[in-house]
Amino acid sequence: MSAGDLAEARAEFERGNLLGAFPLARRAVERDPRNPEALWLFAKLCEAGGERATALSLLRAAAELDPQNDSVRVALEGLQQSADPDEAQRCYAEARRRDPRIAIHTNAMSFVDPPVDGEVRRLLERAIEADLAFAPAHAAYANVLLRGGDLSGSLRSLVRAVTLDENDAAARLGLAQRLHLAGDDARATFHLERALEQQTTYSEPALRSSERRLLAVCAPGFWERSVPLDLVLDRDAWNVDKWYAQREDLPDRGYEIAVNAIAEPDAGALAAAAAYFSDAGLPVLNQPAAVARTERAYLCTRPLAHAVVPRTVRAARAELREAVASFDGEVVVRPGGSHKGEGLQRLSAAGEPDRYLETTPAQEFYVSAYAEYASNDGYYRKYRILFIGGRPFPYHLAISPHWMVHYFSAPMAQHAWMREEEAAFFRRFDALFDGSRRAALDEVNAALGLDYFGMDCALLPDGRVLVFEANANMLVHDAEPDDRFAYKDEPVARIFKAFAQLVERRANRRAKA
């Protein structure tokens, strides 16, 4: 019980046993976050441990709950009396001038940005030291930590920022996305919903001086549901407004072009986006009707002469056994809306659907025929190809001894021959995917009609192109772990350049009209 934890914590605190009191007080706050006494005690323990910013956040929350509490007031005044808001503002402004990205909290992909310059980090640390209550410095410091690979530290800083300024919806949205990255979806969903209740449009200024404005229409959810524009868009050139399409509250800000970043074909937000686009008179990349065609069961219904797309059906939970039984041979099952292989399994025996259902609470599934695609050497190869304005670009080749291939888990770093083969894939792409293979790429592109999307595929032993999936939210980035992958720099740069040129062409077409 919270009362028991609090009483024990206070007793240990009064005995001077701060280490013993700390976990008890923390548990008391977790169980009753609106108890001013618990907040005060935990704040005192945090302050004693050097976590002055956390202590300040807790004391502010306690003071709001109980303004007449003298213990809270005295402790709060003690922490605030040495504050220098002007110095905090000066240091923060200089840090932001040196690296504008630190003030952009809604970029869920900022962990792939290069680490922050040491002086920027020191400026933010001085800002926080000068005024513990200055929320923007904590939010910016969270971005510094994330770009340095410290997700846990980034979360702690963002929690402080949001606690200090509950009205900072951008910081709250950033917190939601990072909690999702950390696997804490219960807390992530809470903050996501709160952020989108506060506002649905978030502005991200261009990194260099620019008057140009681009609208990105996003799905009101976590980052996997939208095109990762932060990774491919020229952020020096464009001021971006991200609209999480769920309400008709989008202001007219003189956009030159819109990108429909909604990438989930089942997203209800597609209807809101389509309604807006029909009246906006803007050039649009990835029209909603085209995104709807990326539903996993769509391509296998198209009359494709060259691409091999395994039969795929959609099934509710109660229909899964029947759906699996309708296939001859092995199948691959995945929950609807899943990403990165989550819940993906290969089933072969009659009783396996029942065992599979015991592993997941999902209510909808996609069931696909399994096609064996191992090469003659026993390894599995998955090619990722990006389509930009109808033209295919190679992005990566992942090689694995396992049939479920993901680049992040494939042993590419351990084997030089794998990296050499991937480098050859870039050099020889047009030769490898020529003739009927190029025809397979072209007919998938024509069937979907998207301006920008990615396709994962393999080459079957007979040479035909086996399509795994094609959608608009496949990750593309240039944040490779070390110089062993430097051969990828030029091919990825070509993708970024092609996307920038596509955006320019469409925007300029409107300007000339």
Short mmCIF file of C-alpha atoms in Angstrom, two decimals:
data_model
loop_
_atom_site.label_atom_id
_atom_site.label_comp_id
_atom_site.label_asym_id
_atom_site.label_seq_id
_atom_site.Cartn_x
_atom_site.Cartn_y
_atom_site.Cartn_z
CA MET A 1 0.00 0.00 0.00
CA SER A 2 1.13 3.61 -0.68
CA ALA A 3 0.55 4.73 2.93
CA GLY A 4 2.72 1.90 4.24
CA ASP A 5 5.53 2.67 1.81
CA LEU A 6 5.38 6.36 2.68
CA ALA A 7 5.48 5.73 6.44
CA GLU A 8 8.44 3.36 6.05
CA ALA A 9 10.20 5.80 3.75
CA ARG A 10 9.77 8.66 6.20
CA ALA A 11 11.04 6.50 9.07
CA GLU A 12 14.16 5.53 7.10
CA PHE A 13 14.68 9.15 6.04
CA GLU A 14 14.52 10.38 9.65
CA ARG A 15 17.02 7.68 10.66
CA GLY A 16 19.37 8.97 7.98
CA ASN A 17 19.08 5.84 5.86
CA LEU A 18 18.61 7.63 2.54
CA LEU A 19 19.43 4.59 0.41
CA GLY A 20 16.76 2.59 2.19
CA ALA A 21 14.23 5.41 1.99
CA PHE A 22 14.69 6.08 -1.73
CA PRO A 23 12.98 2.98 -3.25
CA LEU A 24 10.15 3.18 -0.71
CA ALA A 25 9.47 6.84 -1.48
CA ARG A 26 9.68 6.22 -5.22
CA ARG A 27 7.13 3.41 -4.93
CA ALA A 28 4.85 5.64 -2.85
CA VAL A 29 4.91 8.29 -5.58
CA GLU A 30 4.30 5.72 -8.33
CA ARG A 31 1.27 4.38 -6.47
CA ASP A 32 -0.10 7.80 -5.48
CA PRO A 33 1.39 10.54 -7.70
CA ARG A 34 -1.00 13.14 -6.24
CA ASN A 35 0.18 12.79 -2.66
CA PRO A 36 2.07 16.02 -1.77
CA GLU A 37 3.86 14.45 1.19
CA ALA A 38 5.15 11.56 -0.94
CA LEU A 39 6.26 14.01 -3.63
CA TRP A 40 8.04 16.19 -1.06
CA LEU A 41 9.88 13.27 0.52
CA PHE A 42 10.96 11.79 -2.80
CA ALA A 43 12.10 15.27 -3.89
CA LYS A 44 14.30 15.60 -0.80
CA LEU A 45 15.86 12.22 -1.52
CA CYS A 46 16.44 13.11 -5.18
CA GLU A 47 18.05 16.40 -4.16
CA ALA A 48 20.34 14.56 -1.74
CA GLY A 49 21.36 12.26 -4.58
CA GLY A 50 22.23 15.16 -6.87
CA GLU A 51 19.06 14.96 -8.98
CA ARG A 52 18.13 18.60 -8.36
CA ALA A 53 16.14 18.98 -11.57
CA THR A 54 13.99 15.95 -10.71
CA ALA A 55 13.54 17.30 -7.19
CA LEU A 56 12.35 20.62 -8.56
CA SER A 57 9.81 18.90 -10.83
CA LEU A 58 8.43 16.90 -7.90
CA LEU A 59 8.22 19.93 -5.62
CA ARG A 60 6.41 21.97 -8.26
CA ALA A 61 3.85 19.20 -8.63
CA ALA A 62 3.46 19.03 -4.83
CA ALA A 63 3.01 22.81 -4.56
CA GLU A 64 0.31 22.75 -7.20
CA LEU A 65 -1.55 20.04 -5.26
CA ASP A 66 -1.10 21.69 -1.85
CA PRO A 67 -0.19 25.40 -2.09
CA GLN A 68 -0.37 25.82 1.72
CA ASN A 69 2.19 23.10 2.51
CA ASP A 70 5.05 24.92 4.29
CA SER A 71 7.53 22.06 3.89
CA VAL A 72 7.00 22.02 0.16
CA ARG A 73 7.21 25.84 -0.08
CA VAL A 74 10.47 26.05 1.87
CA ALA A 75 12.08 23.23 -0.10
CA LEU A 76 10.96 24.78 -3.41
CA GLU A 77 12.29 28.21 -2.47
CA GLY A 78 15.60 26.65 -1.46
CA LEU A 79 16.05 25.08 -4.87
CA GLN A 80 14.95 28.17 -6.79
CA GLN A 81 16.77 30.89 -4.85
CA SER A 82 20.00 30.59 -6.85
CA ALA A 83 18.31 30.56 -10.27
CA ASP A 84 19.61 32.87 -13.01
CA PRO A 85 16.94 32.80 -15.75
CA ASP A 86 18.77 35.31 -17.95
CA GLU A 87 21.92 33.16 -18.02
CA ALA A 88 19.82 30.07 -18.74
CA GLN A 89 18.14 31.82 -21.67
CA ARG A 90 21.49 33.06 -23.00
CA CYS A 91 23.14 29.63 -22.90
CA TYR A 92 20.09 27.93 -24.42
CA ALA A 93 19.85 30.47 -27.25
CA GLU A 94 23.54 30.04 -28.09
CA ALA A 95 23.25 26.23 -28.04
CA ARG A 96 20.24 26.42 -30.34
CA ARG A 97 22.06 28.81 -32.69
CA ARG A 98 24.93 26.35 -32.99
CA ASP A 99 22.68 23.32 -33.54
CA PRO A 100 19.01 24.08 -34.37
CA ARG A 101 18.12 20.36 -34.26
CA ILE A 102 18.28 20.33 -30.46
CA ALA A 103 15.01 22.28 -30.32
CA ILE A 104 13.09 19.88 -32.59
CA HIS A 105 11.41 17.33 -30.33
CA THR A 106 8.93 15.77 -32.76
CA ASN A 107 11.57 14.02 -34.88
CA ALA A 108 11.24 10.40 -33.77
CA MET A 109 14.29 9.53 -35.86
CA SER A 110 16.74 11.96 -34.23
CA PHE A 111 18.70 9.03 -32.80
CA VAL A 112 20.32 8.64 -36.23
CA ASP A 113 21.49 12.29 -36.30
CA PRO A 114 25.22 12.81 -35.67
CA PRO A 115 26.29 13.34 -32.04
CA VAL A 116 26.07 16.89 -30.74
CA ASP A 117 29.14 19.12 -30.54
CA GLY A 118 30.65 19.14 -27.06
CA GLU A 119 30.26 22.90 -26.66
CA VAL A 120 26.52 22.65 -27.37
CA ARG A 121 26.22 20.06 -24.64
CA ARG A 122 28.17 22.22 -22.20
CA LEU A 123 25.98 25.25 -22.97
CA LEU A 124 22.82 23.29 -22.19
CA GLU A 125 24.33 21.93 -18.99
CA ARG A 126 25.13 25.53 -17.95
CA ALA A 127 21.57 26.57 -18.82
CA ILE A 128 20.15 23.83 -16.62
CA GLU A 129 22.55 24.67 -13.80
CA ALA A 130 21.60 28.36 -14.05
CA ASP A 131 17.86 27.64 -13.84
CA LEU A 132 16.63 24.17 -12.99
CA ALA A 133 13.08 25.20 -13.87
CA PHE A 134 13.90 26.16 -17.48
CA ALA A 135 12.02 23.40 -19.32
CA PRO A 136 13.32 24.11 -22.88
CA ALA A 137 16.89 23.35 -21.80
CA HIS A 138 15.85 19.97 -20.37
CA ALA A 139 13.96 19.12 -23.59
CA ALA A 140 16.94 20.13 -25.74
CA TYR A 141 19.32 18.18 -23.51
CA ALA A 142 17.12 15.12 -24.06
CA ASN A 143 17.84 15.41 -27.79
CA VAL A 144 21.57 15.71 -27.09
CA LEU A 145 21.48 12.51 -25.04
CA LEU A 146 19.44 10.61 -27.64
CA ARG A 147 21.85 11.57 -30.42
CA GLY A 148 24.62 10.23 -28.23
CA GLY A 149 22.85 6.87 -27.86
CA ASP A 150 21.52 7.41 -24.31
CA LEU A 151 17.81 6.64 -24.62
CA SER A 152 17.29 6.24 -20.86
CA GLY A 153 18.90 9.58 -20.09
CA SER A 154 16.91 11.21 -22.87
CA LEU A 155 13.68 9.90 -21.36
CA ARG A 156 14.57 11.26 -17.92
CA SER A 157 15.29 14.71 -19.34
CA LEU A 158 12.06 14.78 -21.34
CA VAL A 159 10.03 13.70 -18.32
CA ARG A 160 11.54 16.65 -16.43
CA ALA A 161 10.73 19.01 -19.30
CA VAL A 162 7.12 17.88 -19.51
CA THR A 163 6.71 17.98 -15.74
CA LEU A 164 8.04 21.55 -15.66
CA ASP A 165 5.92 22.66 -18.60
CA GLU A 166 2.82 20.55 -19.12
CA ASN A 167 1.76 22.78 -22.03
CA ASP A 168 4.77 21.88 -24.18
CA ALA A 169 2.92 19.51 -26.49
CA ALA A 170 5.96 19.04 -28.77
CA ALA A 171 8.10 17.80 -25.90
CA ARG A 172 5.28 15.52 -24.80
CA LEU A 173 4.94 14.08 -28.31
CA GLY A 174 8.69 13.50 -28.37
CA LEU A 175 8.44 11.75 -25.02
CA ALA A 176 5.67 9.50 -26.37
CA GLN A 177 7.73 8.47 -29.40
CA ARG A 178 10.79 7.68 -27.27
CA LEU A 179 8.83 5.73 -24.70
CA HIS A 180 7.57 3.71 -27.67
CA LEU A 181 11.17 3.18 -28.80
CA ALA A 182 11.94 1.94 -25.28
CA GLY A 183 9.02 -0.52 -25.40
CA ASP A 184 6.90 1.26 -22.75
CA ASP A 185 3.77 1.51 -24.87
CA ALA A 186 1.34 2.07 -21.97
CA ARG A 187 3.04 5.32 -20.93
CA ALA A 188 3.79 6.17 -24.56
CA THR A 189 0.11 5.96 -25.50
CA PHE A 190 -0.87 8.15 -22.53
CA HIS A 191 1.50 10.93 -23.58
CA LEU A 192 0.67 10.54 -27.28
CA GLU A 193 -3.03 11.02 -26.61
CA ARG A 194 -2.38 13.99 -24.32
CA ALA A 195 -0.12 15.64 -26.91
CA LEU A 196 -2.64 15.27 -29.73
CA GLU A 197 -5.41 16.56 -27.48
CA GLN A 198 -3.31 19.69 -26.93
CA GLN A 199 -2.61 20.24 -30.63
CA THR A 200 -2.48 18.31 -33.89
CA THR A 201 -0.04 20.48 -35.88
CA TYR A 202 3.64 20.73 -34.96
CA SER A 203 6.06 23.10 -36.68
CA GLU A 204 9.69 22.23 -37.38
CA PRO A 205 11.70 25.19 -38.74
CA ALA A 206 14.17 24.79 -41.56
CA LEU A 207 17.74 24.32 -40.34
CA ARG A 208 18.82 27.25 -42.53
CA SER A 209 17.00 30.47 -43.26
CA SER A 210 14.09 29.66 -45.59
CA GLU A 211 10.58 30.92 -46.30
CA ARG A 212 9.45 27.71 -47.98
CA ARG A 213 6.76 25.67 -46.25
CA LEU A 214 5.85 21.99 -46.66
CA LEU A 215 2.93 20.19 -45.06
CA ALA A 216 3.47 16.62 -43.88
CA VAL A 217 0.22 14.83 -43.10
CA CYS A 218 0.95 12.14 -40.52
CA ALA A 219 -0.99 9.29 -38.97
CA PRO A 220 -2.00 10.08 -35.36
CA GLY A 221 0.11 7.34 -33.85
CA PHE A 222 3.66 6.15 -33.38
CA TRP A 223 6.37 6.74 -35.95
CA GLU A 224 6.05 3.42 -37.83
CA ARG A 225 2.63 4.48 -39.14
CA SER A 226 4.08 7.36 -41.17
CA VAL A 227 6.75 7.91 -43.81
CA PRO A 228 10.01 8.72 -41.94
CA LEU A 229 10.32 12.09 -43.68
CA ASP A 230 12.85 13.34 -41.13
CA LEU A 231 15.35 10.94 -42.69
CA VAL A 232 14.87 11.77 -46.38
CA LEU A 233 13.63 15.37 -46.60
CA ASP A 234 16.05 18.25 -47.17
CA ARG A 235 15.61 19.95 -43.79
CA ASP A 236 17.84 22.88 -44.75
CA ALA A 237 15.33 23.94 -47.41
CA TRP A 238 11.91 23.42 -45.85
CA ASN A 239 9.92 24.61 -42.87
CA VAL A 240 7.75 21.61 -42.09
CA ASP A 241 4.37 21.48 -40.42
CA LYS A 242 3.41 17.98 -39.30
CA TRP A 243 -0.35 17.60 -39.13
CA TYR A 244 -1.57 14.50 -37.30
CA ALA A 245 -4.78 14.19 -39.27
CA GLN A 246 -7.71 13.59 -36.98
CA ARG A 247 -9.53 16.92 -36.72
CA GLU A 248 -10.45 19.67 -39.17
CA ASP A 249 -8.24 22.28 -37.53
CA LEU A 250 -5.42 22.81 -40.01
CA PRO A 251 -4.49 26.47 -40.57
CA ASP A 252 -3.55 27.78 -44.02
CA ARG A 253 0.14 28.65 -43.85
CA GLY A 254 1.03 29.10 -47.50
CA TYR A 255 2.32 25.62 -48.24
CA GLU A 256 4.03 24.97 -51.55
CA ILE A 257 3.51 21.22 -51.42
CA ALA A 258 2.08 18.49 -49.21
CA VAL A 259 3.44 15.03 -48.51
CA ASN A 260 0.93 12.46 -47.40
CA ALA A 261 3.13 10.74 -44.84
CA ILE A 262 0.37 8.39 -43.66
CA ALA A 263 1.72 4.97 -44.56
CA GLU A 264 -0.76 2.58 -42.95
CA PRO A 265 -3.38 1.57 -45.52
CA ASP A 266 -5.95 0.93 -42.76
CA ALA A 267 -5.45 4.30 -41.08
CA GLY A 268 -8.70 6.21 -40.64
CA ALA A 269 -6.61 9.35 -41.01
CA LEU A 270 -6.37 8.65 -44.75
CA ALA A 271 -9.97 9.84 -45.13
CA ALA A 272 -9.23 13.10 -43.32
CA ALA A 273 -6.15 13.60 -45.48
CA ALA A 274 -8.08 12.90 -48.69
CA ALA A 275 -10.79 15.39 -47.69
CA TYR A 276 -8.22 18.09 -47.02
CA PHE A 277 -6.30 17.46 -50.25
CA SER A 278 -9.48 17.65 -52.32
CA ASP A 279 -9.98 21.29 -51.30
CA ALA A 280 -6.42 22.50 -50.67
CA GLY A 281 -5.25 22.84 -54.26
CA LEU A 282 -1.76 21.64 -53.34
CA PRO A 283 0.51 19.24 -55.21
CA VAL A 284 0.53 16.04 -53.14
CA LEU A 285 3.11 13.27 -52.94
CA ASN A 286 1.62 9.84 -52.17
CA GLN A 287 -2.08 10.38 -52.64
CA PRO A 288 -4.22 8.58 -50.00
CA ALA A 289 -5.84 6.33 -52.62
CA ALA A 290 -2.41 5.03 -53.61
CA VAL A 291 -1.41 4.39 -49.99
CA ALA A 292 -4.56 2.31 -49.56
CA ARG A 293 -3.18 -0.02 -52.24
CA THR A 294 -0.23 -0.98 -50.01
CA GLU A 295 -2.53 -3.22 -47.94
CA ARG A 296 -0.68 -6.54 -47.71
CA ALA A 297 -3.32 -8.56 -49.53
CA TYR A 298 -3.59 -6.16 -52.47
CA LEU A 299 -0.63 -6.91 -54.73
CA CYS A 300 -1.32 -10.64 -54.90
CA THR A 301 -4.67 -9.84 -56.55
CA ARG A 302 -3.05 -7.85 -59.38
CA PRO A 303 -2.33 -9.50 -62.74
CA LEU A 304 1.46 -9.26 -62.45
CA ALA A 305 3.30 -11.13 -65.18
CA HIS A 306 6.84 -10.92 -63.81
CA ALA A 307 6.73 -10.36 -60.04
CA VAL A 308 5.90 -13.26 -57.72
CA VAL A 309 3.61 -12.14 -54.89
CA PRO A 310 2.54 -14.97 -52.55
CA ARG A 311 -1.16 -15.36 -51.94
CA THR A 312 -2.13 -13.38 -48.84
CA VAL A 313 -5.40 -13.28 -46.92
CA ARG A 314 -6.58 -11.24 -43.97
CA ALA A 315 -8.18 -13.11 -41.08
CA ALA A 316 -9.78 -12.23 -37.77
CA ARG A 317 -8.53 -14.12 -34.73
CA ALA A 318 -11.46 -16.55 -34.81
CA GLU A 319 -10.78 -17.22 -38.51
CA LEU A 320 -7.05 -17.86 -38.31
CA ARG A 321 -7.20 -21.67 -38.18
CA GLU A 322 -9.49 -21.78 -41.21
CA ALA A 323 -7.33 -19.29 -43.09
CA VAL A 324 -4.15 -21.30 -42.48
CA ALA A 325 -5.91 -24.51 -43.52
CA SER A 326 -6.86 -22.93 -46.85
CA PHE A 327 -3.20 -22.95 -47.95
CA ASP A 328 -1.23 -25.86 -49.34
CA GLY A 329 2.06 -26.05 -47.51
CA GLU A 330 3.73 -23.67 -45.09
CA VAL A 331 2.48 -20.18 -44.34
CA VAL A 332 3.81 -17.01 -42.76
CA VAL A 333 1.54 -15.31 -40.21
CA ARG A 334 1.85 -11.82 -38.79
CA PRO A 335 -0.45 -9.59 -36.71
CA GLY A 336 -2.15 -6.78 -38.61
CA GLY A 337 -0.35 -3.47 -38.20
CA SER A 338 2.88 -5.08 -36.94
CA HIS A 339 6.34 -3.94 -37.98
CA LYS A 340 9.95 -5.14 -37.89
CA GLY A 341 8.93 -8.80 -37.80
CA GLU A 342 6.97 -8.46 -34.55
CA GLY A 343 4.80 -11.55 -34.17
CA LEU A 344 5.93 -12.94 -37.53
CA GLN A 345 6.05 -16.74 -37.56
CA ARG A 346 6.27 -19.54 -40.08
CA LEU A 347 3.69 -22.29 -39.51
CA SER A 348 3.65 -25.73 -41.04
CA ALA A 349 1.67 -28.15 -38.85
CA ALA A 350 -2.07 -28.38 -38.39
CA GLY A 351 -1.96 -27.58 -34.67
CA GLU A 352 0.43 -24.64 -34.94
CA PRO A 353 -2.21 -21.87 -35.32
CA ASP A 354 -3.53 -22.69 -31.84
CA ARG A 355 -0.06 -22.51 -30.32
CA TYR A 356 0.65 -19.30 -32.23
CA LEU A 357 -2.51 -17.65 -30.89
CA GLU A 358 -1.30 -18.34 -27.36
CA THR A 359 1.68 -16.07 -28.02
CA THR A 360 -0.20 -12.95 -29.13
CA PRO A 361 -3.33 -10.96 -28.16
CA ALA A 362 -3.70 -9.62 -31.72
CA GLN A 363 -7.19 -9.70 -33.19
CA GLU A 364 -6.33 -9.54 -36.90
CA PHE A 365 -3.69 -11.29 -38.96
CA TYR A 366 -2.24 -11.60 -42.43
CA VAL A 367 -1.55 -15.12 -43.67
CA SER A 368 0.75 -15.60 -46.68
CA ALA A 369 2.00 -18.63 -48.55
CA TYR A 370 5.64 -19.28 -47.70
CA ALA A 371 7.99 -19.40 -50.69
CA GLU A 372 11.42 -20.93 -50.10
CA TYR A 373 13.99 -18.45 -51.38
CA ALA A 374 17.36 -19.65 -50.03
CA SER A 375 20.20 -19.24 -52.51
CA ASN A 376 22.37 -22.14 -53.58
CA ASP A 377 24.81 -21.44 -50.74
CA GLY A 378 22.03 -21.83 -48.15
CA TYR A 379 21.86 -18.12 -47.25
CA TYR A 380 18.77 -15.94 -47.57
CA ARG A 381 19.06 -12.57 -49.34
CA LYS A 382 16.60 -9.71 -48.98
CA TYR A 383 16.91 -6.68 -51.24
CA ARG A 384 15.41 -3.31 -50.30
CA ILE A 385 14.67 -1.02 -53.22
CA LEU A 386 13.29 2.52 -53.00
CA PHE A 387 11.04 3.93 -55.71
CA ILE A 388 11.13 7.71 -56.16
CA GLY A 389 9.04 9.23 -58.91
CA GLY A 390 8.80 5.80 -60.53
CA ARG A 391 12.55 5.15 -60.59
CA PRO A 392 14.07 2.32 -58.50
CA PHE A 393 17.10 2.91 -56.27
CA PRO A 394 19.01 0.20 -54.38
CA TYR A 395 19.09 0.78 -50.62
CA HIS A 396 20.46 -2.39 -49.03
CA LEU A 397 21.03 -6.11 -49.33
CA ALA A 398 20.71 -8.13 -46.13
CA ILE A 399 22.16 -11.66 -46.04
CA SER A 400 21.28 -14.12 -43.28
CA PRO A 401 21.33 -17.84 -42.51
CA HIS A 402 17.73 -17.46 -41.26
CA TRP A 403 14.64 -17.18 -43.43
CA MET A 404 13.37 -14.11 -41.53
CA VAL A 405 15.86 -11.50 -42.70
CA HIS A 406 16.25 -8.06 -41.13
CA TYR A 407 19.22 -5.84 -41.80
CA PHE A 408 19.67 -4.91 -38.14
CA SER A 409 19.98 -8.57 -37.11
CA ALA A 410 21.73 -9.97 -40.20
CA PRO A 411 25.44 -10.72 -39.57
CA MET A 412 26.63 -8.16 -42.12
CA ALA A 413 29.14 -6.63 -39.71
CA GLN A 414 30.73 -10.01 -38.97
CA HIS A 415 31.39 -11.12 -42.55
CA ALA A 416 33.42 -9.14 -45.07
CA TRP A 417 32.12 -11.25 -47.94
CA MET A 418 28.56 -10.16 -47.15
CA ARG A 419 29.53 -6.50 -47.24
CA GLU A 420 31.43 -7.04 -50.48
CA GLU A 421 28.36 -8.64 -52.01
CA GLU A 422 26.19 -5.74 -50.86
CA ALA A 423 28.65 -3.25 -52.35
CA ALA A 424 28.51 -5.19 -55.63
CA PHE A 425 24.69 -4.99 -55.48
CA PHE A 426 24.95 -1.20 -55.57
CA ARG A 427 27.48 -1.20 -58.41
CA ARG A 428 25.63 -3.77 -60.50
CA PHE A 429 22.03 -2.91 -59.65
CA ASP A 430 20.95 -2.18 -63.22
CA ALA A 431 22.55 -5.41 -64.45
CA LEU A 432 21.12 -7.53 -61.63
CA PHE A 433 17.62 -6.14 -62.06
CA ASP A 434 17.33 -6.02 -65.83
CA GLY A 435 15.05 -7.70 -68.34
CA SER A 436 12.18 -9.54 -66.67
CA ARG A 437 13.43 -8.51 -63.22
CA ARG A 438 13.24 -4.83 -64.15
CA ALA A 439 9.81 -5.53 -65.60
CA ALA A 440 8.80 -6.96 -62.21
CA LEU A 441 9.88 -3.74 -60.49
CA ASP A 442 8.05 -1.62 -63.05
CA GLU A 443 4.78 -3.52 -62.72
CA VAL A 444 4.82 -3.26 -58.90
CA ASN A 445 5.45 0.46 -59.24
CA ALA A 446 2.58 0.81 -61.72
CA ALA A 447 0.21 -1.28 -59.58
CA LEU A 448 0.70 0.93 -56.52
CA GLY A 449 0.98 4.33 -58.18
CA LEU A 450 2.93 5.89 -55.29
CA ASP A 451 5.41 8.72 -55.68
CA TYR A 452 7.65 7.32 -52.92
CA PHE A 453 7.78 3.84 -51.43
CA GLY A 454 10.06 0.94 -50.64
CA MET A 455 9.93 -2.72 -51.59
CA ASP A 456 11.54 -5.72 -49.90
CA CYS A 457 12.12 -8.61 -52.26
CA ALA A 458 14.28 -11.63 -53.00
CA LEU A 459 15.43 -13.55 -56.06
CA LEU A 460 14.03 -17.04 -56.27
CA PRO A 461 16.30 -19.93 -57.33
CA ASP A 462 14.80 -19.68 -60.83
CA GLY A 463 15.70 -15.97 -60.97
CA ARG A 464 12.23 -14.46 -60.57
CA VAL A 465 11.57 -11.54 -58.20
CA LEU A 466 9.74 -12.57 -55.00
CA VAL A 467 7.96 -9.59 -53.39
CA PHE A 468 7.66 -9.61 -49.60
CA GLU A 469 6.07 -6.21 -49.07
CA ALA A 470 5.86 -2.74 -50.56
CA ASN A 471 4.92 0.34 -48.57
CA ALA A 472 5.84 3.96 -47.93
CA ASN A 473 7.21 3.74 -44.39
CA MET A 474 10.40 1.73 -44.90
CA LEU A 475 13.40 3.17 -43.09
CA VAL A 476 16.11 4.88 -45.11
CA HIS A 477 19.03 6.50 -43.29
CA ASP A 478 22.75 7.18 -43.59
CA ALA A 479 23.70 6.42 -39.97
CA GLU A 480 25.93 3.41 -40.47
CA PRO A 481 27.83 2.03 -37.46
CA ASP A 482 31.37 2.42 -38.81
CA ASP A 483 33.59 2.83 -41.87
CA ARG A 484 33.16 -0.79 -42.92
CA PHE A 485 29.83 0.32 -44.41
CA ALA A 486 31.16 3.47 -46.10
CA TYR A 487 30.28 1.94 -49.49
CA LYS A 488 26.63 2.73 -48.68
CA ASP A 489 27.17 6.50 -48.42
CA GLU A 490 26.94 7.28 -52.13
CA PRO A 491 23.88 5.08 -52.88
CA VAL A 492 21.97 6.55 -49.92
CA ALA A 493 22.98 10.08 -50.93
CA ARG A 494 21.48 9.37 -54.37
CA ILE A 495 18.19 8.45 -52.72
CA PHE A 496 18.14 11.68 -50.69
CA LYS A 497 19.00 13.73 -53.78
CA ALA A 498 16.30 12.03 -55.87
CA PHE A 499 13.67 12.70 -53.19
CA ALA A 500 14.72 16.35 -52.91
CA GLN A 501 14.47 16.71 -56.69
CA LEU A 502 11.03 15.09 -56.70
CA VAL A 503 9.75 17.53 -54.07
CA GLU A 504 11.24 20.46 -56.00
CA ARG A 505 9.71 19.35 -59.31
CA ARG A 506 6.23 19.03 -57.84
CA ALA A 507 6.47 22.30 -55.92
CA ASN A 508 7.80 24.18 -58.95
CA ARG A 509 5.09 22.71 -61.16
CA ARG A 510 2.51 24.42 -58.97
CA ALA A 511 4.45 27.70 -58.91
CA LYS A 512 4.47 27.80 -62.74
CA ALA A 513 0.78 26.95 -63.05
#
